[in-house]
GROMACS .gro file of C-alpha atoms in nm:
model
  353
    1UNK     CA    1  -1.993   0.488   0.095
    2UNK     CA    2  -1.684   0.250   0.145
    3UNK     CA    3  -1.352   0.416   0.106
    4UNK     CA    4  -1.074   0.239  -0.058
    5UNK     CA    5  -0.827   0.300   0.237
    6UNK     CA    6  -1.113   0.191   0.525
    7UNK     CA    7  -1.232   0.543   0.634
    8UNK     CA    8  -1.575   0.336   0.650
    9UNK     CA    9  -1.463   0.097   0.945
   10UNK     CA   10  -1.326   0.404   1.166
   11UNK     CA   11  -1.544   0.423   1.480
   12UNK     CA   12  -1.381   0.715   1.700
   13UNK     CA   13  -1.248   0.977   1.641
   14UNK     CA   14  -1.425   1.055   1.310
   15UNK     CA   15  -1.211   1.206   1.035
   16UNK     CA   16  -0.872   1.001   1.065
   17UNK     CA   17  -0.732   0.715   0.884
   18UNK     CA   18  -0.757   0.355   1.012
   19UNK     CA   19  -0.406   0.374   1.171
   20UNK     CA   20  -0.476   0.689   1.365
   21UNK     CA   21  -0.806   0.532   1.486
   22UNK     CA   22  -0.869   0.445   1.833
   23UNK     CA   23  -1.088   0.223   1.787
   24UNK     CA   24  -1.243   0.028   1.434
   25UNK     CA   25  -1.537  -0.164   1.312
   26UNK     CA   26  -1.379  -0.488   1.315
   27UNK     CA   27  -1.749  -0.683   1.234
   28UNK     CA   28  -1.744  -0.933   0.995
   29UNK     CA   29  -1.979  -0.806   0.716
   30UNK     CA   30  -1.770  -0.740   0.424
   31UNK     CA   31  -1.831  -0.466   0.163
   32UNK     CA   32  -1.802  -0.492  -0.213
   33UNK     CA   33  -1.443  -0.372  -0.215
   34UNK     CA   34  -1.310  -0.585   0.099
   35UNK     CA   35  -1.142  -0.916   0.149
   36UNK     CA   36  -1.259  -1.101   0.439
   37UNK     CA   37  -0.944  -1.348   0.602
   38UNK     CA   38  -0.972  -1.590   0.829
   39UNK     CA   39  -0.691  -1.566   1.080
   40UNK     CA   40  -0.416  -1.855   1.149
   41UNK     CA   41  -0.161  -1.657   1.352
   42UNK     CA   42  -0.025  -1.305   1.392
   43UNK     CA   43   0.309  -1.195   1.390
   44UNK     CA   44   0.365  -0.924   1.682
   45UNK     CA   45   0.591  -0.625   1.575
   46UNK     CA   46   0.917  -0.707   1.814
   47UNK     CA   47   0.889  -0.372   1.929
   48UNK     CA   48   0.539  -0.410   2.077
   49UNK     CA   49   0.585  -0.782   2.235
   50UNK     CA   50   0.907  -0.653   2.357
   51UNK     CA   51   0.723  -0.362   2.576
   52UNK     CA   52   0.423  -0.614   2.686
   53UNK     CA   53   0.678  -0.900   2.825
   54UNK     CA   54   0.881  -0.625   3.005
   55UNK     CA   55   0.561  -0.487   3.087
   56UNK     CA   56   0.423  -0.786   3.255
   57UNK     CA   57   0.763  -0.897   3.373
   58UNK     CA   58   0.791  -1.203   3.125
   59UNK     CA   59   0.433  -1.358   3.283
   60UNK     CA   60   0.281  -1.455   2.921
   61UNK     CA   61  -0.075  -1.509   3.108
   62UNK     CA   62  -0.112  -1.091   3.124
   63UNK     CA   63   0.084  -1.120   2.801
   64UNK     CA   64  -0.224  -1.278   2.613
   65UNK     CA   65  -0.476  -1.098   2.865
   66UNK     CA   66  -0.323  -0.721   2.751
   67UNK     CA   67  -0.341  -0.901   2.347
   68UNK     CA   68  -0.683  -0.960   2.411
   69UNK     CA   69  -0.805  -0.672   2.575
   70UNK     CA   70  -0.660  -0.423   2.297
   71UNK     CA   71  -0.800  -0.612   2.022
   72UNK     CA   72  -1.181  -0.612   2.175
   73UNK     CA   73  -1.131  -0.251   2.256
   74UNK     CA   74  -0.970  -0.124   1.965
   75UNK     CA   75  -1.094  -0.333   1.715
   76UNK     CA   76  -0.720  -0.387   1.614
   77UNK     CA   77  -0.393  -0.511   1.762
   78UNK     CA   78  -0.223  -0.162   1.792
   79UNK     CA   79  -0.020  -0.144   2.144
   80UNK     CA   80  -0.098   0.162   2.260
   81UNK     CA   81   0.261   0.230   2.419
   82UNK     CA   82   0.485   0.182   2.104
   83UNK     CA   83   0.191   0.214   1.812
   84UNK     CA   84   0.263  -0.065   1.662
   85UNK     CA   85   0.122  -0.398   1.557
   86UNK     CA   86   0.285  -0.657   1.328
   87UNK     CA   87   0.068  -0.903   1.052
   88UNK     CA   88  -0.110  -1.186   1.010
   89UNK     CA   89  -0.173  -1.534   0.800
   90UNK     CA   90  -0.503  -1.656   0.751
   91UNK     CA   91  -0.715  -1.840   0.441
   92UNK     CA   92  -0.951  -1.624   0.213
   93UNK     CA   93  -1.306  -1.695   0.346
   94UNK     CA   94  -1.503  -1.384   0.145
   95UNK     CA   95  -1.403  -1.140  -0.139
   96UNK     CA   96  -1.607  -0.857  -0.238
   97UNK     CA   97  -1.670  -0.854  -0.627
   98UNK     CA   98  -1.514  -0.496  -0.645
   99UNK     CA   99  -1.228  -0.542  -0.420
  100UNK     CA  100  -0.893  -0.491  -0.648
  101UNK     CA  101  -0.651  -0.741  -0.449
  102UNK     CA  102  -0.712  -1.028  -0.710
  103UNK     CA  103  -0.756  -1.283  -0.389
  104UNK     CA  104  -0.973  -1.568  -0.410
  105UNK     CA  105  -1.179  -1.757  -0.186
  106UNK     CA  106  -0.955  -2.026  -0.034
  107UNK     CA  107  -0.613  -1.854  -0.081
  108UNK     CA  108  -0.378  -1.836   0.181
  109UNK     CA  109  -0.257  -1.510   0.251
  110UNK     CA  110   0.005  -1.298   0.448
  111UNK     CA  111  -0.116  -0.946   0.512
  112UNK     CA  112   0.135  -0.696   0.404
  113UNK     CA  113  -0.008  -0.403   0.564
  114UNK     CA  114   0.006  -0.297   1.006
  115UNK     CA  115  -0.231  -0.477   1.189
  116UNK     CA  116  -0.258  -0.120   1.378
  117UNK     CA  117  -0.491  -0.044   1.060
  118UNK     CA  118  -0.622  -0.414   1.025
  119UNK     CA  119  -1.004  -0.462   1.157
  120UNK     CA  120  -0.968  -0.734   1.382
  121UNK     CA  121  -1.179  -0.990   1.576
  122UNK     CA  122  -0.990  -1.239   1.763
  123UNK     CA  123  -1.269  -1.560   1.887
  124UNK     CA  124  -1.087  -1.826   2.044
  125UNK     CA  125  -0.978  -1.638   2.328
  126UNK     CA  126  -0.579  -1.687   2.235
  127UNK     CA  127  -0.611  -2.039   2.399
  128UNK     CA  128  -0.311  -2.194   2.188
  129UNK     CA  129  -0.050  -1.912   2.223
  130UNK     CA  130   0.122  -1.888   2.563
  131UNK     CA  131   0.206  -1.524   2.548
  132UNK     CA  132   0.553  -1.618   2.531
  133UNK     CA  133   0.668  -1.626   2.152
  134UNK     CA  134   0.611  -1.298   1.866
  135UNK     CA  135   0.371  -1.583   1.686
  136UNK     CA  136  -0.016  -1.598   1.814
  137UNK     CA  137  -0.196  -1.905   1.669
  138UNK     CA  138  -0.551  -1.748   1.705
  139UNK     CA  139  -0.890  -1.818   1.535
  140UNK     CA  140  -1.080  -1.517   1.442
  141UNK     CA  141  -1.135  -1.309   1.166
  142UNK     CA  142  -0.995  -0.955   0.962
  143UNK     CA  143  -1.034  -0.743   0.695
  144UNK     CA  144  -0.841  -0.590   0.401
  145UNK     CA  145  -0.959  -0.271   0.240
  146UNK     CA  146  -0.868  -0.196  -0.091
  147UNK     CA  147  -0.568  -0.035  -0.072
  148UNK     CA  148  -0.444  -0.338   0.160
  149UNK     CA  149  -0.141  -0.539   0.048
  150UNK     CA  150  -0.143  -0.903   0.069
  151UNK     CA  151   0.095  -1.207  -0.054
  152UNK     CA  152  -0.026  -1.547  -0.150
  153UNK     CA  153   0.178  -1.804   0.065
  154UNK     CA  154   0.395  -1.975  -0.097
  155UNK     CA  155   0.395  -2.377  -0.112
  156UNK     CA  156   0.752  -2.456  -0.114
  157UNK     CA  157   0.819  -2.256   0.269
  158UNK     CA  158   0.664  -2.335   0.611
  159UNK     CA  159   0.358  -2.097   0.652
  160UNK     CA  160   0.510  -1.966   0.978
  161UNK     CA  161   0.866  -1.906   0.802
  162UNK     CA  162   0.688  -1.730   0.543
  163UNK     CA  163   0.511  -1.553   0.805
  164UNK     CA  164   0.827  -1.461   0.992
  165UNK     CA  165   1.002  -1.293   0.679
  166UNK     CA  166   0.691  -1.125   0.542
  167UNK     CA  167   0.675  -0.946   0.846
  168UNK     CA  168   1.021  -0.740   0.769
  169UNK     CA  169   1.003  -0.772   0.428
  170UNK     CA  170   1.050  -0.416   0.345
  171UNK     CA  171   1.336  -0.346   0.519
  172UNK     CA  172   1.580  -0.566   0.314
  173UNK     CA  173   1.438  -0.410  -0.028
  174UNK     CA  174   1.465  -0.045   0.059
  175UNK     CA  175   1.845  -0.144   0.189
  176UNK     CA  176   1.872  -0.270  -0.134
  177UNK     CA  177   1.705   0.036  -0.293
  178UNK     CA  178   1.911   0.277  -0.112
  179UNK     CA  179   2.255   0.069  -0.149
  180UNK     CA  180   2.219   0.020  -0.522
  181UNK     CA  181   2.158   0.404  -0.570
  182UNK     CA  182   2.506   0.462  -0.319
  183UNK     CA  183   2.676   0.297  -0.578
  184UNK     CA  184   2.552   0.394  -0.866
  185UNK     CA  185   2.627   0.784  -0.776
  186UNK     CA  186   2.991   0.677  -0.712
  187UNK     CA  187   2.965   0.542  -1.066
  188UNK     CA  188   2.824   0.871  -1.229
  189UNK     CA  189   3.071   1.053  -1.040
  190UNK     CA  190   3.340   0.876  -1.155
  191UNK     CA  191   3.432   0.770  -0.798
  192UNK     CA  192   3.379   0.382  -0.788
  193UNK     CA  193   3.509   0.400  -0.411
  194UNK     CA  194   3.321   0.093  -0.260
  195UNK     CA  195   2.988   0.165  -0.037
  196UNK     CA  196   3.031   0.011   0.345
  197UNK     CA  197   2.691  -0.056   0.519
  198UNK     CA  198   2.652  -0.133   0.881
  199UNK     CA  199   2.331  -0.316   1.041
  200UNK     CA  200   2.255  -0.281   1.341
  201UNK     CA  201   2.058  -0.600   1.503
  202UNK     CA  202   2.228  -0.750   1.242
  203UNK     CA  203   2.146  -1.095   1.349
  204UNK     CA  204   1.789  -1.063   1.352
  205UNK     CA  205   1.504  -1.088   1.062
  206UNK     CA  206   1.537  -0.750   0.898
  207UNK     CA  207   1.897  -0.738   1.005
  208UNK     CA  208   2.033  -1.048   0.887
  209UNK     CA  209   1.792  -1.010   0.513
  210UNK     CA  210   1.896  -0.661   0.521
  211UNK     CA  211   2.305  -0.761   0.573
  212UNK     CA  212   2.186  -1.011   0.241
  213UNK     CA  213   2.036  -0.770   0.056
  214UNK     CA  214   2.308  -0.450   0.088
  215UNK     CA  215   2.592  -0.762  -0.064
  216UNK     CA  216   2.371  -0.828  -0.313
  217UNK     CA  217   2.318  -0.467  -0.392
  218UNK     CA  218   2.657  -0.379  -0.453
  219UNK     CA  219   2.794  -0.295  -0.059
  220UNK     CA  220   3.167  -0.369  -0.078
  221UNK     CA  221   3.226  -0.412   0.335
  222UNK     CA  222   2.939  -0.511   0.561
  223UNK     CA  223   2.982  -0.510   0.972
  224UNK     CA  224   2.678  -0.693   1.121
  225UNK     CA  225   2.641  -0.524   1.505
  226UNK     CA  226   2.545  -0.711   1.765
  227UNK     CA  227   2.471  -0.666   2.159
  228UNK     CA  228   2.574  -0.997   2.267
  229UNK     CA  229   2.818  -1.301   2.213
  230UNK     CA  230   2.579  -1.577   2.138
  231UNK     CA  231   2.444  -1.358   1.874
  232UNK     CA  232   2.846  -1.254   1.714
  233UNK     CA  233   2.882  -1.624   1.721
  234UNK     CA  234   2.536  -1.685   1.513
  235UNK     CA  235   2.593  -1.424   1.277
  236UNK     CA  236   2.927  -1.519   1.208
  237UNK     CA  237   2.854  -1.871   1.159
  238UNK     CA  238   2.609  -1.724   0.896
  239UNK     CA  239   2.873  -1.533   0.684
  240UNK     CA  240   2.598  -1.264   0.599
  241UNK     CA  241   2.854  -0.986   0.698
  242UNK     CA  242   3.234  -0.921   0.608
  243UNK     CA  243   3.289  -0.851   1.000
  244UNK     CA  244   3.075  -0.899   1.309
  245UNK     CA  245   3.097  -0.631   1.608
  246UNK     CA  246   2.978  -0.645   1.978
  247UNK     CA  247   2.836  -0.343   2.071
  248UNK     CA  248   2.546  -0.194   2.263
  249UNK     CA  249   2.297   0.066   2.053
  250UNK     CA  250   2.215   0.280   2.274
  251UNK     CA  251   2.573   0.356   2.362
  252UNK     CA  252   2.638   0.590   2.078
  253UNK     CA  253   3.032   0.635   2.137
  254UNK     CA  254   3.089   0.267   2.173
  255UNK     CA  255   2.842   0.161   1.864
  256UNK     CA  256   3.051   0.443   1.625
  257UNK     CA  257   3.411   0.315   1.730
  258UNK     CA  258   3.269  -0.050   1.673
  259UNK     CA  259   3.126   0.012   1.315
  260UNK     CA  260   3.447   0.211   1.238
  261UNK     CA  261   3.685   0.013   1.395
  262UNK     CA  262   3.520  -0.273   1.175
  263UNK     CA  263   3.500  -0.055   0.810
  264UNK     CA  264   3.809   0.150   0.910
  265UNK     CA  265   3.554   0.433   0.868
  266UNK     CA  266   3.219   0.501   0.955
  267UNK     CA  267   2.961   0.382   0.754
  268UNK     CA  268   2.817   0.519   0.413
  269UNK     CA  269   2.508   0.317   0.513
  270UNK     CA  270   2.381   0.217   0.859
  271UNK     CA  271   2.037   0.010   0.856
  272UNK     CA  272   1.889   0.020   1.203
  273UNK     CA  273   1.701  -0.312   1.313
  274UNK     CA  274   1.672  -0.338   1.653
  275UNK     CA  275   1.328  -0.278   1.855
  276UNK     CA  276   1.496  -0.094   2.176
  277UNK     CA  277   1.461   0.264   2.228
  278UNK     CA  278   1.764   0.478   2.240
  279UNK     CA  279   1.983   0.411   1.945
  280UNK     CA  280   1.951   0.722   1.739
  281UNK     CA  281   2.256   0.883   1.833
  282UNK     CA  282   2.447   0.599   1.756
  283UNK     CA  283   2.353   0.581   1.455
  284UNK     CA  284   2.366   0.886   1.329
  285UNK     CA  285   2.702   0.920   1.515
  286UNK     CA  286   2.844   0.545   1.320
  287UNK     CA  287   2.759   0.721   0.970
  288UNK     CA  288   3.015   0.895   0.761
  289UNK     CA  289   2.903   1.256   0.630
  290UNK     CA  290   2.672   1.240   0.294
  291UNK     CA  291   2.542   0.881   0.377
  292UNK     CA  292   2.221   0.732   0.480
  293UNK     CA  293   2.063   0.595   0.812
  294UNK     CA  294   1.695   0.375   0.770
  295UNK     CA  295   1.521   0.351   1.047
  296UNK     CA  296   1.313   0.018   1.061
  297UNK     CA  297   1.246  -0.028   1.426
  298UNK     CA  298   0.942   0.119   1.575
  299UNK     CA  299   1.132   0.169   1.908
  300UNK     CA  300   1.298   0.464   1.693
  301UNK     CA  301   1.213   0.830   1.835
  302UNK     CA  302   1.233   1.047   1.548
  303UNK     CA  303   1.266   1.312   1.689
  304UNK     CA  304   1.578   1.211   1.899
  305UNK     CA  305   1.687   1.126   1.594
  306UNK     CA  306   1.657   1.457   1.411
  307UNK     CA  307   1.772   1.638   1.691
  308UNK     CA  308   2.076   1.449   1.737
  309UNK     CA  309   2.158   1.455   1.402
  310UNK     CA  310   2.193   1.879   1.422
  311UNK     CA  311   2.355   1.844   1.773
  312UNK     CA  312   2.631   1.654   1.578
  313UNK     CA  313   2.630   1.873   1.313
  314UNK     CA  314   2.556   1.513   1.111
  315UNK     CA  315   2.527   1.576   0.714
  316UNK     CA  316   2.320   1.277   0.707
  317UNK     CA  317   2.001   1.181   0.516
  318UNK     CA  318   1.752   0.963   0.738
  319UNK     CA  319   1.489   0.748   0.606
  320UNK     CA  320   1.205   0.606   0.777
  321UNK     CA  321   1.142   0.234   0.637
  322UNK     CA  322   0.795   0.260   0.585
  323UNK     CA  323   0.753  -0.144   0.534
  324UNK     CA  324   0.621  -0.105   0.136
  325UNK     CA  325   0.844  -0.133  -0.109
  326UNK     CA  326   0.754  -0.263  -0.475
  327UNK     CA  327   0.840  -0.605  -0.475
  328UNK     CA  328   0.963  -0.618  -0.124
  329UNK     CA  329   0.726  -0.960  -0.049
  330UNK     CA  330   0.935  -1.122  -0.369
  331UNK     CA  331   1.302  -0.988  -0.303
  332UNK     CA  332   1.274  -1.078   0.036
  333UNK     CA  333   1.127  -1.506   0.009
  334UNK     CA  334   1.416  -1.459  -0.259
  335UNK     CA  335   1.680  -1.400  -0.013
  336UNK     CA  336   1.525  -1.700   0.248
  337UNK     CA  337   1.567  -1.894  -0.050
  338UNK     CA  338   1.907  -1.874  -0.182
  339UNK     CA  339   2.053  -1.747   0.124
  340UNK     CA  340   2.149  -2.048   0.351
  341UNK     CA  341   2.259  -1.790   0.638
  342UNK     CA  342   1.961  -1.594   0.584
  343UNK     CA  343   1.737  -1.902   0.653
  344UNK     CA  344   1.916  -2.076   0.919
  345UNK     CA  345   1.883  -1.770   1.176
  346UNK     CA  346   1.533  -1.808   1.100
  347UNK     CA  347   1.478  -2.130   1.184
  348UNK     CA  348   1.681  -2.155   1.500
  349UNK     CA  349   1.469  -1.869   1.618
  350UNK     CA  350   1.175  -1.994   1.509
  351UNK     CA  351   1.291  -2.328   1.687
  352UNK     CA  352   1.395  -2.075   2.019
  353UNK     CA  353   1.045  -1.981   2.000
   0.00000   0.00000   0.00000
């Protein structure tokens, strides 16, 4: 029997789902209710590339070797260290007549689900990508299950922009999600005080859609936090934020005077996008009492962050951005669009790249 959310493909250990596999059936038979893609090019979560090029010591030769060797082992790209994976762009080469996604032969398609749960056969050896760059051109195939999420590329963007933004696309939707519902409880309350966000990474993807999306969603003051000057200078240049602070994450006294030395208080929302361990305390330490840090990077230990949060005696609700929101794939090409910030720190990393 095939099971809508892939229990079918699971190899070892029985009895888990796809993500909590060690290893999948990546082959290339579909069943009725599966999409068959061929690949283009994966995304790596930051998070992940970032441990493998520290890892290896920026050598991008045992970069690729390591991509490779997880992939044939595990039948996905999961890195075993950090858990995560990233997403991928490929064409539509077979679609089961019962599978629900509504994808065509032909289509081209970004995956909007982990490639930690993907099945995944890579066959060209990596032999375009240099392991130096978050994008892997790669031949090869995967597979979506039924309960996958994917988004026709659009024709008007760049497949590898579009592949850069679908990658954090939830992130600037549930920032918009949770800022619009900040202000609309002032509103109810009859306290139409304005709502203050702070992003941290601010001038990276989900940083600098998610700085887009909280103005857009009603934030009154936005502080974009950044570790270094060439990024401040970047970031300002984009005017996604009202103010633009240097600061270090994972120093949780200096990141809290920064945001409230920018907001002249601390934060009622603080959107974490950077993909270093350590900055938990900082955030939970930058946001005022009653507000609301999201977690998007996978470098996040939740239970630091829990734990700090009762050492500080934090009244603080903390979300984990889960990378599905309804409509996230949409709000987010949105903001690439009619953002010209928003797009131009894309393309000059892309171009960095």
């Amino acid at each position: 029997m095939t099971s809508p959310v892939g229990l079918h493909r699971v190899v070892e250990p029985a009895g888990v789902l796809p993500q909590a596999a060690w290893r999948l059936d990546a082959s290339a038979r579909i069943a009725p209710n599966e999409v068959r893609i061929r690949v283009e090019r994966l995304n790596l979560d930051a998070a992940s590339f970032r441990q493998l090029w520290q890892k290896h010591g920026g050598d991008g030769g045992k970069v690729r070797a390591e991509v490779l060797e997880i992939v044939a082992t595990r039948g996905k790209m999961q890195n075993p260290v950090t858990g995560s994976g990233g997403m991928l762009i490929g064409t539509v080469e077979e679609a089961g007549r019962r599978s629900p996604l509504g994808l065509r032969v032909g289509d081209r398609v970004a995956t909007l689900v982990s490639l930690t749960l993907t099945p995944l056969t890579i066959t060209d050896g990596l032999a375009r990508w240099d392991g130096r760059s978050e994008q892997v051109p790669c031949d090869g195939w995967a597979i979506l299950f039924a309960r996958s999420i994917a988004a026709v590329l659009p024709a008007d963007l760049h497949p590898e922009l579009s592949l850069a933004v679908l990658d954090v696309c939830g992130a600037p939707a549930l920032t918009a999600r949770v800022v619009a519902d900040q202000v609309a409880r002032r509103e109810r309350a009859g306290d139409p005080g304005p709502v203050s966000v702070a992003v941290i990474g601010g001038a990276g993807k989900s940083g600098s859609l998610s700085l887009a999306a909280a103005r857009r969603a009603g934030a009154a003051r936005t502080v974009g936090v950044v570790p270094v000057v060439a990024e401040r200078d970047a970031l300002t240049a984009a005017g996604l934020a009202d103010v633009v602070a240097l600061a270090d994450a994972r120093d949780p006294v200096g990141l809290s005077t920064a945001v409230t030395s920018a907001l002249g208080a601390p934060a009622d929302v603080t959107v974490v996008c950077v993909d270093v361990p350590g900055c938990e305390h900082g955030a939970v330490l930058a946001t005022a009492d009653g507000g609301t840090v999201i977690f998007f990077s996978m470098a996040t230990s939740f239970a630091a962050a829990a734990l700090g949060a009762e050492g500080l005696a934090a009244d603080v609700t903390m979300l984990v951005g889960n990378g599905y929101v309804p409509g996230h794939a949409e709000l987010a090409l949105g903001l690439l669009r009619s953002e010209p910030g928003v797009r131009g720190l894309f393309e000059a990393r892309l171009a960095a790249d």
